[in-house]
């Protein structure tokens, strides 16, 4: 575009503020819809919901003067769409304006071949704009038509038919639209401006010769534009500026008035279609997965997940899980021991037209945990169908037990799309269920006794405490960090000042002979430790006579702690050995998976039976059966898994 056409300083000054008068940003470079609602869209366009419109968009390489073409063709040269003589692109994303004379919504797009670090998102954005348009104008000022134009339009046509036509069909049926958006694609107008070379079809008296030459060129390049309802060539040879846009204006008017292929539709239909496409086809496009065989490769529109077992790519469109459509692949999967992706299907239900997945488990759904574990020890694991009930026990008879495969169940290898939905058959959680049962009993006893136990313990401690120690019943919060103590949390006394502290604020040791503790290092707070040899004026000399009961109590407590640590080792070993394969190890859990609160030595780490992550008590207080993991009775689950609508 010529710099002399846009040298008006007033015009350029008005363009620095972002949105132009009459145009606004509809989609940004990240494919985000900038208009949040239909009412906002109508308000910005300045028209009512009853208006029936058609949509026109323009494509072309950067610097070809697309915005200038729209201003001259539809707005009599007014700067509705931004233009600039700068080397940098002035149109980023998709901008929109409304022409009330033609009842036409006009979309201005970012130029092709422009510098960007989001090439994949830009190309997908352009094809979405093409999909909602009734008229597509391709603007080029090349002296001879380049292959990239034919490749862009041909690949765009294929992508439209493959991905957008089915989506428009479902959209039309879902919202009861009168006009099926996918019945015929948009009309294509190629606006070709030259300054020295002859136009396409020059010298031929036959009508439509230029269009025939275009079709031939498309066919030779293997880029058939099947999606376009019609193709029109508009050529202008400009020797002396300005460019004559009257032929383009007439061609557009003729196409808009033609209702044989596409009729006008309400603005709400346009906005709904654009909103739906933005929801369906969005998200990151990994560069490593792009197979560059087309301007619009399948990776722009399809789900990016690959099966962890066989590597097959999901064949569904992007964001299909939001519509409740599961992952699918065109090829069969292969079994991998790492993912154990083999499932059992009840044979009787399968022959009756139903697919009921069977998971081996230790306890039947009607048995309580203790009785079920007893039966498991005697009769082995069970296969239970939700329709047929218990169909198999691995040790039902003393001898001659048949293998269930083939006679009772059929095996099928499933794709594994993420580690969260592994089809693991190894759900024999007998060891962990036994530990859970023991822990439940212990926890119940502790819950009822924790109050009295803490009270008695505090009272006994106060009876043997030195006179300068603050009594336990007066210690509500740590004297150092002022954090409130939990009910079962231990209070530590500084041997120097006698105040109550948490473990972290009293982890220093030093001799305190002035208090009668002799020359052996004892627990002190950080403040007293920093004042090691500075004697506070309020500290009175102590001969240590009243410390004898406390020393005896500490020796007893130390002995009990050592015995407890010895007993805790096999318990921790048992817990690790009984841990199901999908659980995160305690050694790898440093904080709650949900609230990110770091675990302290006094906090318990709880595993969600559904996802296997580690949580604190408040983030995993719910109970719910998790049959997919082999837990058929209410067990601990995290808040996120508890809120899931589908069965765990």
Coordinates of C-alpha atoms in Angstrom, one line a residue:
X1 CA 0.0 0.0 0.0
X2 CA 1.3 3.4 -1.0
X3 CA 2.5 5.7 1.8
X4 CA 1.1 8.8 0.0
X5 CA -2.4 7.4 0.4
X6 CA -2.2 7.6 4.3
X7 CA 0.0 10.6 5.0
X8 CA -2.7 12.7 6.6
X9 CA -1.2 13.6 10.1
X10 CA -4.6 14.0 11.7
X11 CA -5.7 10.6 10.6
X12 CA -2.5 9.0 11.8
X13 CA -2.8 10.8 15.1
X14 CA -6.3 9.4 15.6
X15 CA -5.0 5.9 15.0
X16 CA -2.7 5.7 18.0
X17 CA -5.4 5.2 20.5
X18 CA -6.3 1.6 19.6
X19 CA -9.9 1.0 18.3
X20 CA -11.0 3.0 15.3
X21 CA -14.4 4.7 15.1
X22 CA -16.8 2.1 13.8
X23 CA -14.4 -0.9 14.2
X24 CA -13.3 -2.9 17.3
X25 CA -11.2 -6.0 18.1
X26 CA -13.3 -9.2 17.9
X27 CA -10.6 -11.8 18.3
X28 CA -7.0 -11.2 19.6
X29 CA -3.9 -13.0 18.4
X30 CA -4.4 -15.7 21.1
X31 CA -7.8 -16.6 19.6
X32 CA -9.6 -15.1 22.6
X33 CA -13.1 -13.7 21.9
X34 CA -13.0 -10.1 23.1
X35 CA -16.8 -9.6 23.1
X36 CA -18.3 -11.4 26.1
X37 CA -22.0 -11.5 25.2
X38 CA -24.4 -11.0 22.3
X39 CA -25.7 -7.8 23.7
X40 CA -22.2 -6.4 23.9
X41 CA -21.6 -7.5 20.3
X42 CA -24.8 -5.8 19.1
X43 CA -24.1 -2.6 21.0
X44 CA -20.6 -2.2 19.6
X45 CA -21.8 -2.9 16.1
X46 CA -24.6 -0.4 16.5
X47 CA -27.4 -2.6 15.2
X48 CA -30.4 -4.6 16.7
X49 CA -30.8 -8.3 17.1
X50 CA -33.6 -8.4 14.4
X51 CA -31.1 -7.3 11.7
X52 CA -30.4 -10.0 9.2
X53 CA -26.8 -9.7 7.9
X54 CA -24.2 -11.4 5.8
X55 CA -20.5 -11.6 6.8
X56 CA -17.5 -10.7 4.6
X57 CA -13.9 -11.3 5.5
X58 CA -10.7 -10.4 3.7
X59 CA -7.4 -12.3 3.4
X60 CA -4.1 -11.5 1.9
X61 CA -0.4 -11.2 2.6
X62 CA 0.8 -8.5 4.9
X63 CA 1.3 -5.1 3.3
X64 CA -1.1 -5.8 0.4
X65 CA -3.5 -3.1 1.6
X66 CA -6.4 -5.2 3.0
X67 CA -7.6 -2.5 5.5
X68 CA -7.4 0.2 2.9
X69 CA -9.4 -1.9 0.4
X70 CA -12.2 -2.3 3.0
X71 CA -12.2 1.4 3.8
X72 CA -12.4 2.5 0.1
X73 CA -14.9 -0.2 -1.0
X74 CA -17.4 0.1 1.8
X75 CA -16.8 3.3 3.8
X76 CA -16.0 5.9 1.1
X77 CA -12.4 6.1 2.2
X78 CA -13.1 6.8 5.9
X79 CA -10.6 5.3 8.3
X80 CA -12.9 2.7 9.8
X81 CA -10.1 0.1 9.8
X82 CA -6.6 1.1 10.8
X83 CA -4.0 1.7 8.1
X84 CA -0.4 2.8 8.6
X85 CA 2.8 3.4 6.4
X86 CA 4.9 1.7 9.1
X87 CA 6.8 -1.5 8.5
X88 CA 5.0 -3.2 11.3
X89 CA 1.6 -4.8 10.9
X90 CA -1.2 -2.5 12.1
X91 CA -3.9 -5.3 12.1
X92 CA -3.3 -7.9 14.8
X93 CA -6.1 -10.4 15.4
X94 CA -9.5 -9.9 13.8
X95 CA -11.3 -6.5 13.7
X96 CA -14.9 -6.0 12.8
X97 CA -17.2 -3.2 11.6
X98 CA -20.7 -2.9 10.3
X99 CA -21.9 -1.5 7.0
X100 CA -25.6 -0.5 7.4
X101 CA -26.1 0.2 3.7
X102 CA -25.4 -3.4 2.7
X103 CA -26.3 -5.0 6.1
X104 CA -22.8 -6.4 6.0
X105 CA -20.6 -7.4 8.9
X106 CA -17.0 -6.9 7.7
X107 CA -14.0 -8.7 9.3
X108 CA -10.5 -7.5 8.8
X109 CA -7.8 -10.1 9.4
X110 CA -4.1 -10.2 10.1
X111 CA -1.9 -10.5 7.0
X112 CA -0.3 -13.7 5.9
X113 CA 3.5 -14.0 5.9
X114 CA 3.8 -11.4 8.6
X115 CA 6.3 -11.7 11.4
X116 CA 4.9 -13.5 14.4
X117 CA 5.8 -16.0 17.1
X118 CA 2.3 -17.5 17.0
X119 CA 2.1 -18.7 13.5
X120 CA 0.0 -21.8 14.3
X121 CA -2.6 -19.8 16.3
X122 CA -2.8 -17.2 13.5
X123 CA -3.5 -19.7 10.8
X124 CA -6.2 -21.4 12.9
X125 CA -7.7 -18.1 13.7
X126 CA -8.0 -17.2 9.9
X127 CA -9.7 -20.5 9.1
X128 CA -12.3 -19.9 11.8
X129 CA -13.0 -16.5 10.3
X130 CA -13.4 -18.1 6.9
X131 CA -15.9 -20.6 8.4
X132 CA -18.3 -18.0 9.6
X133 CA -18.2 -15.8 6.5
X134 CA -20.6 -15.7 3.6
X135 CA -18.2 -13.8 1.2
X136 CA -14.4 -14.2 1.3
X137 CA -12.2 -11.7 -0.5
X138 CA -8.6 -12.6 -1.2
X139 CA -6.6 -9.4 -1.9
X140 CA -3.4 -9.6 -3.8
X141 CA -1.2 -7.0 -5.6
X142 CA 1.2 -9.6 -7.0
X143 CA 2.0 -9.1 -10.7
X144 CA 1.4 -12.8 -11.1
X145 CA -0.7 -15.0 -8.9
X146 CA 1.5 -16.9 -6.5
X147 CA 1.2 -20.6 -5.4
X148 CA 0.7 -19.6 -1.8
X149 CA -2.7 -18.1 -2.5
X150 CA -3.9 -21.3 -4.2
X151 CA -2.4 -23.4 -1.4
X152 CA -4.0 -21.3 1.4
X153 CA -7.5 -21.3 -0.2
X154 CA -7.3 -25.0 -1.1
X155 CA -6.1 -26.2 2.3
X156 CA -8.7 -23.9 3.9
X157 CA -11.4 -25.5 1.8
X158 CA -10.3 -29.0 3.0
X159 CA -10.2 -27.9 6.7
X160 CA -13.7 -26.3 6.4
X161 CA -15.2 -29.5 5.0
X162 CA -13.4 -31.9 7.4
X163 CA -13.8 -30.0 10.7
X164 CA -16.3 -27.1 10.5
X165 CA -19.1 -28.6 8.4
X166 CA -19.9 -31.3 11.1
X167 CA -19.6 -28.7 13.8
X168 CA -22.1 -26.4 12.0
X169 CA -24.5 -29.3 11.5
X170 CA -24.6 -30.1 15.2
X171 CA -24.8 -26.4 16.0
X172 CA -27.8 -25.9 13.7
X173 CA -29.7 -28.9 15.2
X174 CA -28.8 -27.9 18.8
X175 CA -30.1 -24.3 18.5
X176 CA -32.8 -24.9 16.0
X177 CA -31.4 -22.6 13.3
X178 CA -33.6 -22.1 10.3
X179 CA -30.7 -22.0 7.9
X180 CA -28.2 -24.8 8.0
X181 CA -24.8 -23.0 8.2
X182 CA -23.0 -25.9 6.6
X183 CA -25.3 -26.3 3.5
X184 CA -22.9 -24.4 1.2
X185 CA -19.6 -22.7 1.9
X186 CA -18.8 -19.1 1.4
X187 CA -18.4 -17.4 -2.0
X188 CA -14.8 -16.5 -3.0
X189 CA -13.8 -13.3 -4.7
X190 CA -10.2 -12.9 -5.8
X191 CA -9.3 -9.2 -6.1
X192 CA -6.2 -9.0 -8.2
X193 CA -4.4 -5.6 -8.8
X194 CA -1.5 -5.3 -11.1
X195 CA 0.5 -2.3 -12.5
X196 CA 2.4 -3.8 -15.4
X197 CA 1.2 -7.3 -16.2
X198 CA -2.0 -8.2 -18.0
X199 CA -4.9 -9.5 -15.9
X200 CA -6.1 -13.1 -15.9
X201 CA -8.3 -13.8 -19.0
X202 CA -6.9 -10.8 -20.9
X203 CA -7.7 -10.9 -24.6
X204 CA -10.4 -13.5 -24.3
X205 CA -14.0 -12.6 -25.3
X206 CA -15.5 -15.6 -23.5
X207 CA -17.2 -14.8 -20.2
X208 CA -15.8 -16.6 -17.2
X209 CA -12.4 -17.3 -18.8
X210 CA -10.5 -15.9 -15.8
X211 CA -12.5 -18.2 -13.5
X212 CA -11.8 -21.2 -15.7
X213 CA -8.1 -20.5 -15.5
X214 CA -8.3 -20.2 -11.7
X215 CA -10.0 -23.6 -11.5
X216 CA -7.4 -25.1 -13.8
X217 CA -4.6 -23.7 -11.6
X218 CA -6.2 -25.1 -8.4
X219 CA -6.5 -28.5 -10.1
X220 CA -2.9 -28.6 -11.2
X221 CA -1.7 -27.8 -7.7
X222 CA -4.0 -30.4 -6.1
X223 CA -5.7 -27.8 -4.0
X224 CA -9.4 -28.2 -5.0
X225 CA -11.6 -25.4 -3.5
X226 CA -14.6 -27.6 -3.0
X227 CA -15.9 -25.7 0.0
X228 CA -16.5 -22.4 -1.9
X229 CA -20.0 -22.1 -3.4
X230 CA -18.6 -19.9 -6.2
X231 CA -15.4 -18.3 -7.3
X232 CA -15.2 -14.9 -8.9
X233 CA -12.2 -13.1 -10.3
X234 CA -12.0 -9.3 -10.1
X235 CA -9.0 -7.8 -11.8
X236 CA -7.8 -4.1 -11.8
X237 CA -4.8 -2.8 -13.6
X238 CA -3.6 0.4 -11.9
X239 CA -1.0 2.4 -13.8
X240 CA -1.7 5.7 -12.0
X241 CA -3.0 5.9 -8.4
X242 CA -5.6 5.7 -6.9
X243 CA -6.9 2.2 -7.3
X244 CA -10.4 1.8 -8.7
X245 CA -12.5 -0.3 -6.3
X246 CA -15.8 0.1 -8.0
X247 CA -15.6 -3.3 -9.7
X248 CA -15.0 -5.0 -6.3
X249 CA -17.9 -3.1 -4.8
X250 CA -20.2 -4.2 -7.6
X251 CA -19.1 -7.9 -7.3
X252 CA -19.7 -7.8 -3.5
X253 CA -23.1 -6.2 -3.9
X254 CA -24.1 -8.8 -6.4
X255 CA -23.0 -11.6 -4.2
X256 CA -24.8 -10.2 -1.2
X257 CA -28.1 -9.8 -3.1
X258 CA -27.8 -13.4 -4.4
X259 CA -29.8 -15.6 -2.0
X260 CA -29.7 -18.8 -4.1
X261 CA -26.7 -20.2 -2.2
X262 CA -26.8 -18.3 1.2
X263 CA -29.4 -16.0 2.6
X264 CA -29.0 -13.4 5.3
X265 CA -29.1 -14.6 8.9
X266 CA -29.6 -13.0 12.3
X267 CA -26.6 -11.6 14.1
X268 CA -27.2 -13.9 17.0
X269 CA -26.5 -16.9 14.6
X270 CA -23.2 -15.4 13.6
X271 CA -22.1 -14.7 17.1
X272 CA -23.2 -18.1 18.3
X273 CA -21.3 -19.8 15.5
X274 CA -18.1 -17.8 16.2
X275 CA -18.4 -18.4 20.0
X276 CA -18.9 -22.2 19.4
X277 CA -15.8 -22.4 17.1
X278 CA -13.7 -20.5 19.6
X279 CA -14.7 -23.0 22.4
X280 CA -14.1 -26.0 20.2
X281 CA -10.9 -25.1 18.5
X282 CA -8.6 -23.3 20.9
X283 CA -5.6 -24.1 23.1
X284 CA -1.9 -24.5 22.5
X285 CA -0.5 -26.3 19.5
X286 CA 2.8 -28.1 20.3
X287 CA 5.3 -27.4 17.6
X288 CA 6.8 -30.9 18.0
X289 CA 3.5 -32.5 16.9
X290 CA 3.0 -30.4 13.8
X291 CA 3.2 -32.4 10.6
X292 CA 3.8 -29.8 7.9
X293 CA 2.0 -31.2 5.0
X294 CA -0.6 -28.5 4.7
X295 CA -1.1 -24.8 5.6
X296 CA -3.9 -26.0 7.9
X297 CA -2.6 -29.4 9.3
X298 CA -4.9 -31.7 11.3
X299 CA -3.0 -30.7 14.5
X300 CA -4.6 -27.3 14.4
X301 CA -8.1 -28.8 15.0
X302 CA -7.6 -32.2 16.7
X303 CA -6.9 -33.2 20.3
X304 CA -3.2 -33.2 21.0
X305 CA -3.2 -36.2 23.4
X306 CA -1.4 -39.5 22.4
X307 CA -2.0 -42.9 23.9
X308 CA 0.7 -43.6 26.4
X309 CA 0.7 -47.3 25.5
X310 CA 0.7 -47.3 21.7
X311 CA 1.3 -43.7 20.8
X312 CA -1.8 -43.3 18.7
X313 CA -3.2 -39.8 18.5
X314 CA -6.8 -38.9 19.6
X315 CA -8.9 -38.5 16.5
X316 CA -11.5 -36.2 18.0
X317 CA -11.5 -32.4 17.8
X318 CA -10.0 -30.1 20.4
X319 CA -11.8 -29.6 23.7
X320 CA -14.2 -32.6 23.0
X321 CA -14.2 -33.5 26.7
X322 CA -16.2 -30.4 27.4
X323 CA -19.1 -32.0 25.4
X324 CA -18.7 -35.3 27.2
X325 CA -17.0 -37.1 24.2
X326 CA -14.2 -39.4 25.4
X327 CA -10.9 -39.8 23.7
X328 CA -10.8 -42.1 20.7
X329 CA -8.3 -43.4 18.2
X330 CA -8.5 -44.9 14.7
X331 CA -6.2 -47.9 15.6
X332 CA -6.3 -50.6 18.2
X333 CA -4.1 -50.4 21.2
X334 CA -1.4 -52.7 22.3
X335 CA -0.9 -54.1 25.8
X336 CA 1.9 -52.6 27.9
X337 CA 2.8 -54.0 31.3
X338 CA 3.7 -50.5 32.7
X339 CA 0.1 -49.3 32.2
X340 CA -1.7 -52.7 32.6
X341 CA -4.2 -51.4 30.1
X342 CA -6.3 -54.6 29.9
X343 CA -9.9 -54.7 31.0
X344 CA -12.4 -57.5 31.6
X345 CA -15.9 -57.2 30.1
X346 CA -18.8 -59.3 31.4
X347 CA -19.5 -61.8 28.6
X348 CA -23.2 -62.2 29.3
X349 CA -23.8 -58.5 29.2
X350 CA -21.7 -58.1 26.1
X351 CA -23.7 -60.7 24.2
X352 CA -26.9 -58.9 25.4
X353 CA -25.7 -55.6 23.8
X354 CA -24.2 -53.9 26.9
X355 CA -20.6 -53.3 27.8
X356 CA -20.0 -53.7 31.6
X357 CA -16.4 -53.4 32.6
X358 CA -15.4 -55.8 35.4
X359 CA -12.5 -55.0 37.8
X360 CA -11.1 -57.7 40.1
X361 CA -11.6 -56.7 43.7
X362 CA -11.0 -58.1 47.1
X363 CA -14.4 -57.3 48.6
X364 CA -17.9 -57.6 47.1
X365 CA -20.1 -54.5 47.2
X366 CA -22.5 -56.1 49.7
X367 CA -19.8 -57.3 52.1
X368 CA -18.5 -55.1 54.9
X369 CA -14.7 -54.6 54.8
X370 CA -13.8 -57.1 57.6
X371 CA -16.1 -59.9 56.3
X372 CA -15.0 -59.2 52.7
X373 CA -11.3 -59.5 53.7
X374 CA -12.0 -62.8 55.4
X375 CA -13.7 -64.1 52.3
X376 CA -10.8 -62.8 50.2
X377 CA -8.4 -64.8 52.3
X378 CA -10.5 -67.9 51.9
X379 CA -12.0 -67.7 48.4
X380 CA -9.7 -65.2 46.6
X381 CA -10.6 -62.2 44.6
X382 CA -14.0 -61.7 43.0
X383 CA -15.4 -60.5 39.7
X384 CA -18.6 -58.6 40.2
X385 CA -20.8 -57.2 37.4
X386 CA -23.2 -54.4 38.3
X387 CA -26.0 -56.2 36.4
X388 CA -25.3 -59.9 37.0
X389 CA -23.7 -59.7 40.5
X390 CA -20.8 -61.9 41.5
X391 CA -19.8 -64.0 38.5
X392 CA -16.5 -65.4 39.6
X393 CA -14.3 -66.2 42.6
X394 CA -10.7 -67.1 42.0
X395 CA -10.6 -69.9 44.7
X396 CA -14.3 -70.9 44.9
X397 CA -13.5 -74.6 44.9
X398 CA -10.7 -76.6 46.4
X399 CA -9.4 -77.5 43.0
X400 CA -10.5 -77.2 39.3
X401 CA -11.2 -73.4 39.3
X402 CA -11.4 -72.3 35.7
X403 CA -9.8 -69.2 34.2
X404 CA -12.5 -66.5 33.8
X405 CA -11.1 -65.4 30.4
X406 CA -13.3 -66.6 27.6
X407 CA -15.9 -68.4 29.7
X408 CA -17.1 -65.6 31.9
X409 CA -15.4 -62.5 30.8
X410 CA -13.7 -61.2 27.6
X411 CA -10.5 -59.2 27.6
X412 CA -10.0 -56.0 25.8
X413 CA -6.9 -53.7 25.5
X414 CA -7.8 -50.0 26.0
X415 CA -6.0 -46.8 25.2
X416 CA -4.3 -44.9 28.1
X417 CA -4.6 -41.2 27.5
X418 CA -3.2 -40.0 30.8
X419 CA -1.9 -41.6 34.0
X420 CA -5.1 -40.5 35.8
X421 CA -7.3 -42.8 33.7
X422 CA -5.1 -45.9 33.5
X423 CA -7.1 -49.1 33.1
X424 CA -5.2 -50.8 35.8
X425 CA -6.4 -54.3 36.7
X426 CA -4.2 -54.4 39.8
X427 CA -6.7 -53.1 42.3
X428 CA -6.1 -55.7 45.0
X429 CA -5.9 -53.2 47.8
X430 CA -6.2 -55.9 50.6
X431 CA -3.1 -54.7 52.5
X432 CA -4.1 -51.1 52.4
X433 CA -7.7 -51.8 53.2
X434 CA -6.5 -53.8 56.3
X435 CA -4.3 -50.9 57.4
X436 CA -7.2 -48.5 56.8
X437 CA -9.4 -50.6 59.0
X438 CA -6.9 -50.6 61.8
X439 CA -6.3 -46.9 61.4
X440 CA -10.0 -46.2 61.5
X441 CA -10.3 -48.0 64.9
X442 CA -7.2 -46.2 66.2
X443 CA -8.4 -42.9 64.9
X444 CA -11.8 -43.4 66.5
X445 CA -10.3 -44.1 69.9
X446 CA -7.9 -41.2 69.5
X447 CA -10.7 -38.8 68.5
X448 CA -12.7 -39.6 71.6
X449 CA -9.7 -39.6 73.9
X450 CA -7.6 -36.7 72.5
X451 CA -9.3 -34.1 74.7
X452 CA -9.0 -35.9 78.0
X453 CA -5.6 -37.2 77.1
X454 CA -4.3 -33.8 76.3
X455 CA -5.8 -32.3 79.5
X456 CA -4.3 -35.0 81.8
X457 CA -0.9 -34.7 80.0
X458 CA -0.8 -30.9 80.5
X459 CA -1.9 -31.2 84.2
X460 CA 0.9 -33.8 84.9
X461 CA 3.5 -31.7 83.1
X462 CA 2.5 -28.6 85.2
X463 CA 2.9 -30.6 88.4
X464 CA 6.6 -31.4 87.7
X465 CA 7.4 -28.1 86.0
X466 CA 9.8 -25.5 87.6
X467 CA 8.3 -22.5 89.2
X468 CA 9.3 -20.0 86.5
X469 CA 7.7 -22.0 83.6
X470 CA 4.4 -20.7 82.2
X471 CA 1.6 -23.3 83.0
X472 CA 0.4 -25.3 79.9
X473 CA -3.2 -24.2 80.3
X474 CA -2.1 -20.6 79.8
X475 CA -0.2 -21.3 76.6
X476 CA -2.6 -20.8 73.7
X477 CA -0.1 -19.6 71.1
X478 CA 3.6 -19.8 70.4
X479 CA 5.4 -17.1 72.3
X480 CA 7.8 -16.7 69.3
X481 CA 5.8 -16.8 66.1
X482 CA 2.3 -16.2 67.8
X483 CA 0.8 -19.2 65.9
X484 CA -2.1 -20.7 67.7
X485 CA -1.5 -24.3 68.9
X486 CA -3.6 -27.1 67.6
X487 CA -5.4 -29.4 70.1
X488 CA -2.9 -32.3 70.0
X489 CA 0.2 -30.2 69.3
X490 CA 3.0 -30.3 71.9
X491 CA 4.1 -27.2 73.7
X492 CA 7.8 -26.8 74.4
X493 CA 9.2 -24.7 77.2
X494 CA 12.4 -22.7 76.9
X495 CA 14.7 -23.7 79.8
X496 CA 16.0 -20.1 80.0
X497 CA 12.9 -17.9 80.0
X498 CA 10.2 -20.5 80.7
X499 CA 7.8 -19.4 78.0
X500 CA 5.9 -21.8 75.7
X501 CA 7.0 -22.3 72.1
X502 CA 6.3 -24.5 69.1
X503 CA 9.0 -26.9 67.9
X504 CA 10.4 -24.6 65.2
X505 CA 10.8 -21.7 67.6
X506 CA 12.6 -23.7 70.3
X507 CA 14.9 -25.9 68.3
X508 CA 18.1 -24.5 69.8
X509 CA 20.2 -26.0 72.7
X510 CA 22.7 -24.6 75.1
X511 CA 23.7 -24.9 78.8
X512 CA 21.5 -23.0 81.2
X513 CA 23.4 -23.3 84.5
X514 CA 21.8 -20.2 86.0
X515 CA 18.4 -22.0 86.0
X516 CA 19.9 -25.1 87.6
X517 CA 20.2 -27.2 84.5
X518 CA 23.9 -27.8 84.8
X519 CA 26.4 -27.7 82.0
X520 CA 24.5 -30.1 79.6
X521 CA 22.8 -28.4 76.6
X522 CA 19.0 -28.1 77.0
X523 CA 16.2 -26.8 74.8
X524 CA 16.0 -23.0 74.6
X525 CA 14.2 -20.5 72.3
X526 CA 15.9 -18.7 69.5
X527 CA 15.9 -15.3 71.4
X528 CA 17.6 -16.7 74.5
X529 CA 20.1 -18.6 72.3
X530 CA 21.1 -15.3 70.6
X531 CA 21.6 -13.8 74.1
X532 CA 23.8 -16.7 75.0
X533 CA 25.9 -15.0 77.6
X534 CA 23.7 -12.0 78.3
X535 CA 21.9 -12.5 81.6
X536 CA 18.4 -10.9 81.7
X537 CA 17.9 -8.7 84.8
X538 CA 14.6 -10.5 85.7
X539 CA 16.4 -13.9 85.8
X540 CA 16.9 -15.0 89.4
X541 CA 19.6 -17.5 90.4
X542 CA 18.3 -21.0 90.9
X543 CA 20.0 -23.9 92.8
X544 CA 18.1 -26.4 90.7
X545 CA 16.4 -28.2 93.6
X546 CA 12.9 -27.9 92.1
X547 CA 14.1 -29.3 88.7
X548 CA 14.5 -32.8 90.0
X549 CA 10.8 -33.9 89.3
X550 CA 11.1 -32.4 85.8
X551 CA 14.3 -34.1 85.0
X552 CA 12.9 -37.5 86.0
X553 CA 9.8 -36.8 83.8
X554 CA 12.0 -35.9 80.9
X555 CA 14.1 -39.1 81.2
X556 CA 10.9 -41.1 81.2
X557 CA 9.5 -39.2 78.2
X558 CA 12.8 -39.7 76.3
X559 CA 12.7 -43.4 76.9
X560 CA 9.1 -43.6 75.7
X561 CA 9.9 -41.6 72.6
X562 CA 12.8 -43.9 71.7
X563 CA 10.5 -47.0 72.1
X564 CA 7.8 -45.2 70.0
X565 CA 10.3 -44.5 67.2
X566 CA 11.3 -48.1 67.1
X567 CA 7.7 -49.2 66.9
X568 CA 6.9 -46.6 64.2
X569 CA 9.6 -47.9 61.9
X570 CA 7.8 -51.2 61.0
X571 CA 4.5 -49.4 60.8
X572 CA 5.9 -47.0 58.2
X573 CA 7.5 -49.9 56.4
X574 CA 4.1 -51.7 56.3
X575 CA 2.4 -48.6 55.0
X576 CA 4.9 -48.2 52.2
X577 CA 4.7 -51.9 51.3
X578 CA 0.9 -51.7 51.3
X579 CA 0.7 -48.6 49.2
X580 CA -1.3 -49.0 46.0
X581 CA 0.7 -48.4 42.8
X582 CA -1.1 -45.2 41.9
X583 CA -0.5 -43.5 45.3
X584 CA 2.2 -40.9 45.6
X585 CA 4.8 -42.1 48.1
X586 CA 4.9 -40.3 51.5
X587 CA 8.6 -39.4 50.9
X588 CA 7.6 -37.4 47.8
X589 CA 4.8 -35.5 49.5
X590 CA 6.0 -32.2 51.0
X591 CA 2.8 -30.2 50.9
X592 CA -1.0 -30.6 50.4
X593 CA -1.7 -31.1 46.7
X594 CA -4.7 -28.7 46.8
X595 CA -4.0 -25.9 49.3
X596 CA -0.2 -26.2 49.0
X597 CA 0.2 -26.0 52.7
X598 CA 3.6 -27.5 53.7
X599 CA 3.4 -30.6 56.0
X600 CA 5.0 -30.3 59.4
X601 CA 6.1 -33.3 61.6
X602 CA 2.8 -33.0 63.5
X603 CA 0.6 -33.1 60.4
X604 CA -0.8 -36.3 58.9
X605 CA -0.5 -37.0 55.2
X606 CA -3.8 -38.3 53.8
X607 CA -4.1 -40.0 50.4
X608 CA -7.1 -39.5 48.1
X609 CA -8.3 -43.0 47.1
X610 CA -9.3 -41.7 43.7
X611 CA -6.3 -39.7 42.4
X612 CA -3.6 -41.0 44.8
X613 CA -2.3 -37.5 45.7
X614 CA -1.4 -36.4 49.2
X615 CA -3.7 -33.9 51.1
X616 CA -4.1 -32.4 54.5
X617 CA -7.1 -33.2 56.7
X618 CA -9.3 -30.3 55.6
X619 CA -8.8 -30.9 51.9
X620 CA -9.6 -34.6 52.1
X621 CA -12.4 -34.8 54.6
X622 CA -15.1 -36.3 52.3
X623 CA -15.9 -40.0 52.0
X624 CA -17.1 -41.7 48.8
X625 CA -16.9 -45.1 47.1
X626 CA -14.2 -45.4 44.3
X627 CA -15.1 -48.6 42.4
X628 CA -12.7 -47.8 39.6
X629 CA -9.8 -48.1 42.1
X630 CA -11.3 -51.1 43.9
X631 CA -12.8 -49.2 46.9
X632 CA -16.5 -50.1 46.9
X633 CA -17.2 -48.6 50.4
X634 CA -17.0 -45.0 51.3
X635 CA -13.3 -44.0 51.6
X636 CA -11.3 -40.8 51.9
X637 CA -11.3 -38.6 48.7
X638 CA -10.1 -35.1 48.1
X639 CA -12.4 -32.1 47.6
X640 CA -11.7 -32.0 43.8
X641 CA -12.5 -35.7 43.2
X642 CA -15.6 -35.5 45.5
X643 CA -17.0 -32.7 43.3
X644 CA -16.7 -34.7 40.0
X645 CA -20.0 -35.5 38.4
X646 CA -19.0 -38.8 36.9
X647 CA -18.5 -42.0 38.9
X648 CA -15.2 -42.3 40.6

